[in-house]
């Protein structure tokens, strides 16, 4: 809903960066909304991780049609190529939308049915933060996110494909990046489709028009889909209560792990460690925990002076088999840090990544407490100084604790008032038993 409202409100520019966009029901809803925005002259940049683009978008005619639109440019982060196999493990895990110079949405949700919409009951719960900039482009965190986007867009590992820009000077987010994308397009004009994305020349020619006309069926389908969306969500083009439906923040700061496709300095974890130095109460929510020595040291340090709570999906409920089985292998080490661990038995898996520090600071975004997020992938987190937001998230975490089993280092276990026991079937027990052995030498890659 909020993504559709943001896209519907866009007048100048849209940036959508996502780890996992699929051409399923919710993903196609986004494609339809973006297609309509492009038709009305909004400049659109899509940045997509290369593995998931290859897996889920390579054969999508709807996605190819959008990429062929005027004003749409697609960047693929670290695409899957024979020459790039040695960098295959470095992924872009960011998830955000920037609209004009007014607002952005950033968090942990991917762009598919598992996270968006109501098309399936097989979902993951997650958290995004909508930031409405009352200064119209002067807000610090908005400028930081735009600068971050310019940096990652210009990385050598990002291939720019598709689209034809009418006037690059109209692109408010990154004029420099627009120039680079033109160079990238001119270098690949000999191919109509690259990695499933059409290349369209910068000038309107008969050949270009022919390429656009071949997607006429998709354009009609996307237009009909968008018309249905407007009937279902009646305010996606005229929603105006942005300021009324948000809460004030004293300060918002963007933290990132770097943009290159290579080993990362653990900047996000270091920031959390620094912020927790003077905290008395720290709550970490993460889908799963996969730590190395430095990460265990960080948890030990926090727990030495603060009450540290870690809320993660119970093995019986988690949707990530790697995280579940590593927890079974490493549970004692996690408990030995001094943290109180809550094994959450929610109705559906919880994909939220958040850190709460006392009653003011909330850190929310895409960072999982695992080695992949810490050392391999791009990650974004917002550090938000707002008592009201902190209170809202604390309330949610309190509900999750009631649905959890508390596990302490001394072996004591306490079930919350709403905890419901679930037993793994024998097939999953067998699968996890085998996986626990397989993953031991591969933990740093999970």
mmCIF file of N, CA and C in Angstrom, residues 93-154:
data_model
loop_
_atom_site.group_PDB
_atom_site.id
_atom_site.type_symbol
_atom_site.label_atom_id
_atom_site.label_comp_id
_atom_site.label_asym_id
_atom_site.label_seq_id
_atom_site.Cartn_x
_atom_site.Cartn_y
_atom_site.Cartn_z
ATOM 1 N N UNK A 93 21.752 -6.073 -0.559
ATOM 2 C CA UNK A 93 20.645 -6.470 0.310
ATOM 3 C C UNK A 93 19.756 -5.284 0.671
ATOM 4 N N UNK A 94 19.952 -4.134 0.011
ATOM 5 C CA UNK A 94 19.205 -2.916 0.327
ATOM 6 C C UNK A 94 17.760 -3.020 -0.146
ATOM 7 N N UNK A 95 16.870 -2.306 0.565
ATOM 8 C CA UNK A 95 15.455 -2.226 0.178
ATOM 9 C C UNK A 95 14.955 -0.821 0.512
ATOM 10 N N UNK A 96 14.787 0.030 -0.509
ATOM 11 C CA UNK A 96 14.296 1.384 -0.252
ATOM 12 C C UNK A 96 13.643 1.967 -1.499
ATOM 13 N N UNK A 97 12.812 2.972 -1.261
ATOM 14 C CA UNK A 97 12.163 3.741 -2.327
ATOM 15 C C UNK A 97 12.347 5.219 -1.993
ATOM 16 N N UNK A 98 12.795 6.006 -2.970
ATOM 17 C CA UNK A 98 12.911 7.461 -2.810
ATOM 18 C C UNK A 98 11.986 8.118 -3.827
ATOM 19 N N UNK A 99 11.178 9.065 -3.382
ATOM 20 C CA UNK A 99 10.264 9.767 -4.284
ATOM 21 C C UNK A 99 10.523 11.265 -4.209
ATOM 22 N N UNK A 100 10.803 11.844 -5.387
ATOM 23 C CA UNK A 100 11.086 13.274 -5.507
ATOM 24 C C UNK A 100 12.124 13.673 -4.451
ATOM 25 N N UNK A 101 12.007 14.809 -3.869
ATOM 26 C CA UNK A 101 12.875 15.218 -2.759
ATOM 27 C C UNK A 101 12.047 15.340 -1.493
ATOM 28 N N UNK A 102 11.074 14.452 -1.340
ATOM 29 C CA UNK A 102 10.114 14.605 -0.253
ATOM 30 C C UNK A 102 10.088 13.453 0.736
ATOM 31 N N UNK A 103 10.300 12.235 0.276
ATOM 32 C CA UNK A 103 10.096 11.100 1.180
ATOM 33 C C UNK A 103 10.846 9.872 0.696
ATOM 34 N N UNK A 104 11.056 8.966 1.638
ATOM 35 C CA UNK A 104 11.618 7.668 1.287
ATOM 36 C C UNK A 104 11.099 6.610 2.251
ATOM 37 N N UNK A 105 11.173 5.371 1.795
ATOM 38 C CA UNK A 105 10.784 4.210 2.592
ATOM 39 C C UNK A 105 11.985 3.280 2.627
ATOM 40 N N UNK A 106 12.364 2.815 3.816
ATOM 41 C CA UNK A 106 13.553 1.970 3.935
ATOM 42 C C UNK A 106 13.307 0.931 5.019
ATOM 43 N N UNK A 107 13.732 -0.292 4.759
ATOM 44 C CA UNK A 107 13.531 -1.325 5.766
ATOM 45 C C UNK A 107 13.998 -2.678 5.308
ATOM 46 N N UNK A 108 13.226 -3.717 5.678
ATOM 47 C CA UNK A 108 13.643 -5.090 5.425
ATOM 48 C C UNK A 108 12.793 -5.841 4.430
ATOM 49 N N UNK A 109 11.719 -5.220 3.931
ATOM 50 C CA UNK A 109 10.805 -5.941 3.044
ATOM 51 C C UNK A 109 11.368 -6.053 1.630
ATOM 52 N N UNK A 110 11.301 -7.262 1.080
ATOM 53 C CA UNK A 110 11.566 -7.462 -0.332
ATOM 54 C C UNK A 110 10.301 -7.162 -1.129
ATOM 55 N N UNK A 111 10.435 -7.149 -2.451
ATOM 56 C CA UNK A 111 9.324 -6.728 -3.311
ATOM 57 C C UNK A 111 8.671 -7.932 -3.979
ATOM 58 N N UNK A 112 7.976 -8.729 -3.180
ATOM 59 C CA UNK A 112 7.290 -9.901 -3.714
ATOM 60 C C UNK A 112 6.190 -10.329 -2.746
ATOM 61 N N UNK A 113 5.466 -11.372 -3.127
ATOM 62 C CA UNK A 113 4.286 -11.799 -2.360
ATOM 63 C C UNK A 113 4.604 -12.257 -0.941
ATOM 64 N N UNK A 114 5.850 -12.660 -0.685
ATOM 65 C CA UNK A 114 6.199 -13.124 0.658
ATOM 66 C C UNK A 114 6.160 -11.970 1.653
ATOM 67 N N UNK A 115 6.317 -10.736 1.146
ATOM 68 C CA UNK A 115 6.426 -9.574 2.025
ATOM 69 C C UNK A 115 5.356 -8.510 1.785
ATOM 70 N N UNK A 116 4.769 -8.487 0.596
ATOM 71 C CA UNK A 116 3.838 -7.415 0.248
ATOM 72 C C UNK A 116 2.476 -7.986 -0.139
ATOM 73 N N UNK A 117 1.440 -7.167 0.053
ATOM 74 C CA UNK A 117 0.115 -7.522 -0.435
ATOM 75 C C UNK A 117 -0.569 -8.596 0.393
ATOM 76 N N UNK A 118 -1.709 -9.033 -0.124
ATOM 77 C CA UNK A 118 -2.528 -10.031 0.572
ATOM 78 C C UNK A 118 -2.868 -11.197 -0.352
ATOM 79 N N UNK A 119 -1.926 -11.528 -1.239
ATOM 80 C CA UNK A 119 -2.196 -12.569 -2.227
ATOM 81 C C UNK A 119 -1.949 -13.976 -1.694
ATOM 82 N N UNK A 120 -1.209 -14.090 -0.592
ATOM 83 C CA UNK A 120 -0.890 -15.404 -0.049
ATOM 84 C C UNK A 120 -0.862 -15.339 1.472
ATOM 85 N N UNK A 121 -1.090 -16.476 2.093
ATOM 86 C CA UNK A 121 -0.961 -16.544 3.556
ATOM 87 C C UNK A 121 0.456 -16.950 3.961
ATOM 88 N N UNK A 122 1.262 -17.342 2.986
ATOM 89 C CA UNK A 122 2.646 -17.759 3.253
ATOM 90 C C UNK A 122 3.541 -16.522 3.245
ATOM 91 N N UNK A 123 3.448 -15.725 4.305
ATOM 92 C CA UNK A 123 4.115 -14.431 4.333
ATOM 93 C C UNK A 123 5.159 -14.368 5.443
ATOM 94 N N UNK A 124 5.988 -13.326 5.359
ATOM 95 C CA UNK A 124 6.895 -12.957 6.446
ATOM 96 C C UNK A 124 6.506 -11.571 6.940
ATOM 97 N N UNK A 125 6.489 -11.386 8.258
ATOM 98 C CA UNK A 125 6.258 -10.065 8.839
ATOM 99 C C UNK A 125 7.571 -9.294 8.804
ATOM 100 N N UNK A 126 7.498 -7.999 8.503
ATOM 101 C CA UNK A 126 8.716 -7.190 8.445
ATOM 102 C C UNK A 126 8.398 -5.761 8.839
ATOM 103 N N UNK A 127 9.420 -4.913 8.852
ATOM 104 C CA UNK A 127 9.231 -3.514 9.242
ATOM 105 C C UNK A 127 9.955 -2.599 8.255
ATOM 106 N N UNK A 128 9.235 -1.592 7.770
ATOM 107 C CA UNK A 128 9.804 -0.505 6.977
ATOM 108 C C UNK A 128 9.582 0.804 7.715
ATOM 109 N N UNK A 129 10.421 1.780 7.433
ATOM 110 C CA UNK A 129 10.269 3.111 7.996
ATOM 111 C C UNK A 129 9.992 4.098 6.865
ATOM 112 N N UNK A 130 8.867 4.788 6.943
ATOM 113 C CA UNK A 130 8.544 5.856 5.999
ATOM 114 C C UNK A 130 9.016 7.181 6.588
ATOM 115 N N UNK A 131 9.853 7.888 5.841
ATOM 116 C CA UNK A 131 10.368 9.181 6.288
ATOM 117 C C UNK A 131 9.825 10.262 5.362
ATOM 118 N N UNK A 132 9.060 11.170 5.930
ATOM 119 C CA UNK A 132 8.501 12.314 5.210
ATOM 120 C C UNK A 132 9.336 13.543 5.572
ATOM 121 N N UNK A 133 9.967 14.138 4.558
ATOM 122 C CA UNK A 133 10.887 15.252 4.789
ATOM 123 C C UNK A 133 10.131 16.572 4.676
ATOM 124 N N UNK A 134 9.856 17.201 5.808
ATOM 125 C CA UNK A 134 9.084 18.450 5.795
ATOM 126 C C UNK A 134 9.898 19.605 5.226
ATOM 127 N N UNK A 135 11.218 19.421 5.065
ATOM 128 C CA UNK A 135 12.066 20.496 4.520
ATOM 129 C C UNK A 135 12.197 20.412 3.009
ATOM 130 N N UNK A 136 11.527 19.437 2.387
ATOM 131 C CA UNK A 136 11.526 19.288 0.929
ATOM 132 C C UNK A 136 12.942 19.163 0.365
ATOM 133 N N UNK A 137 13.651 18.139 0.796
ATOM 134 C CA UNK A 137 14.954 17.848 0.224
ATOM 135 C C UNK A 137 16.131 18.286 1.051
ATOM 136 N N UNK A 138 15.890 19.028 2.121
ATOM 137 C CA UNK A 138 16.990 19.515 2.954
ATOM 138 C C UNK A 138 17.268 18.597 4.140
ATOM 139 N N UNK A 139 16.450 17.589 4.344
ATOM 140 C CA UNK A 139 16.636 16.686 5.476
ATOM 141 C C UNK A 139 17.918 15.882 5.352
ATOM 142 N N UNK A 140 18.618 15.736 6.459
ATOM 143 C CA UNK A 140 19.937 15.094 6.447
ATOM 144 C C UNK A 140 19.873 13.651 5.974
ATOM 145 N N UNK A 141 18.935 12.871 6.502
ATOM 146 C CA UNK A 141 18.908 11.451 6.151
ATOM 147 C C UNK A 141 18.502 11.236 4.698
ATOM 148 N N UNK A 142 17.613 12.076 4.166
ATOM 149 C CA UNK A 142 17.242 11.977 2.756
ATOM 150 C C UNK A 142 18.444 12.269 1.876
ATOM 151 N N UNK A 143 19.196 13.293 2.216
ATOM 152 C CA UNK A 143 20.395 13.614 1.447
ATOM 153 C C UNK A 143 21.421 12.489 1.543
ATOM 154 N N UNK A 144 21.528 11.884 2.723
ATOM 155 C CA UNK A 144 22.461 10.765 2.890
ATOM 156 C C UNK A 144 22.054 9.579 2.022
ATOM 157 N N UNK A 145 20.755 9.301 1.956
ATOM 158 C CA UNK A 145 20.292 8.172 1.146
ATOM 159 C C UNK A 145 20.474 8.457 -0.338
ATOM 160 N N UNK A 146 20.208 9.683 -0.765
ATOM 161 C CA UNK A 146 20.426 10.038 -2.169
ATOM 162 C C UNK A 146 21.907 9.939 -2.528
ATOM 163 N N UNK A 147 22.778 10.385 -1.631
ATOM 164 C CA UNK A 147 24.221 10.282 -1.870
ATOM 165 C C UNK A 147 24.654 8.815 -1.925
ATOM 166 N N UNK A 148 24.086 8.010 -1.039
ATOM 167 C CA UNK A 148 24.385 6.576 -1.047
ATOM 168 C C UNK A 148 23.961 5.962 -2.378
ATOM 169 N N UNK A 149 22.771 6.329 -2.851
ATOM 170 C CA UNK A 149 22.305 5.780 -4.120
ATOM 171 C C UNK A 149 23.231 6.186 -5.264
ATOM 172 N N UNK A 150 23.648 7.446 -5.295
ATOM 173 C CA UNK A 150 24.572 7.875 -6.349
ATOM 174 C C UNK A 150 25.857 7.049 -6.312
ATOM 175 N N UNK A 151 26.341 6.788 -5.116
ATOM 176 C CA UNK A 151 27.587 6.032 -4.974
ATOM 177 C C UNK A 151 27.435 4.602 -5.479
ATOM 178 N N UNK A 152 26.375 3.919 -5.067
ATOM 179 C CA UNK A 152 26.219 2.525 -5.481
ATOM 180 C C UNK A 152 25.867 2.431 -6.967
ATOM 181 N N UNK A 153 25.103 3.393 -7.473
ATOM 182 C CA UNK A 153 24.730 3.406 -8.890
ATOM 183 C C UNK A 153 25.963 3.525 -9.777
ATOM 184 N N UNK A 154 26.986 4.209 -9.295
ATOM 185 C CA UNK A 154 28.207 4.432 -10.071
ATOM 186 C C UNK A 154 29.290 3.392 -9.800
#
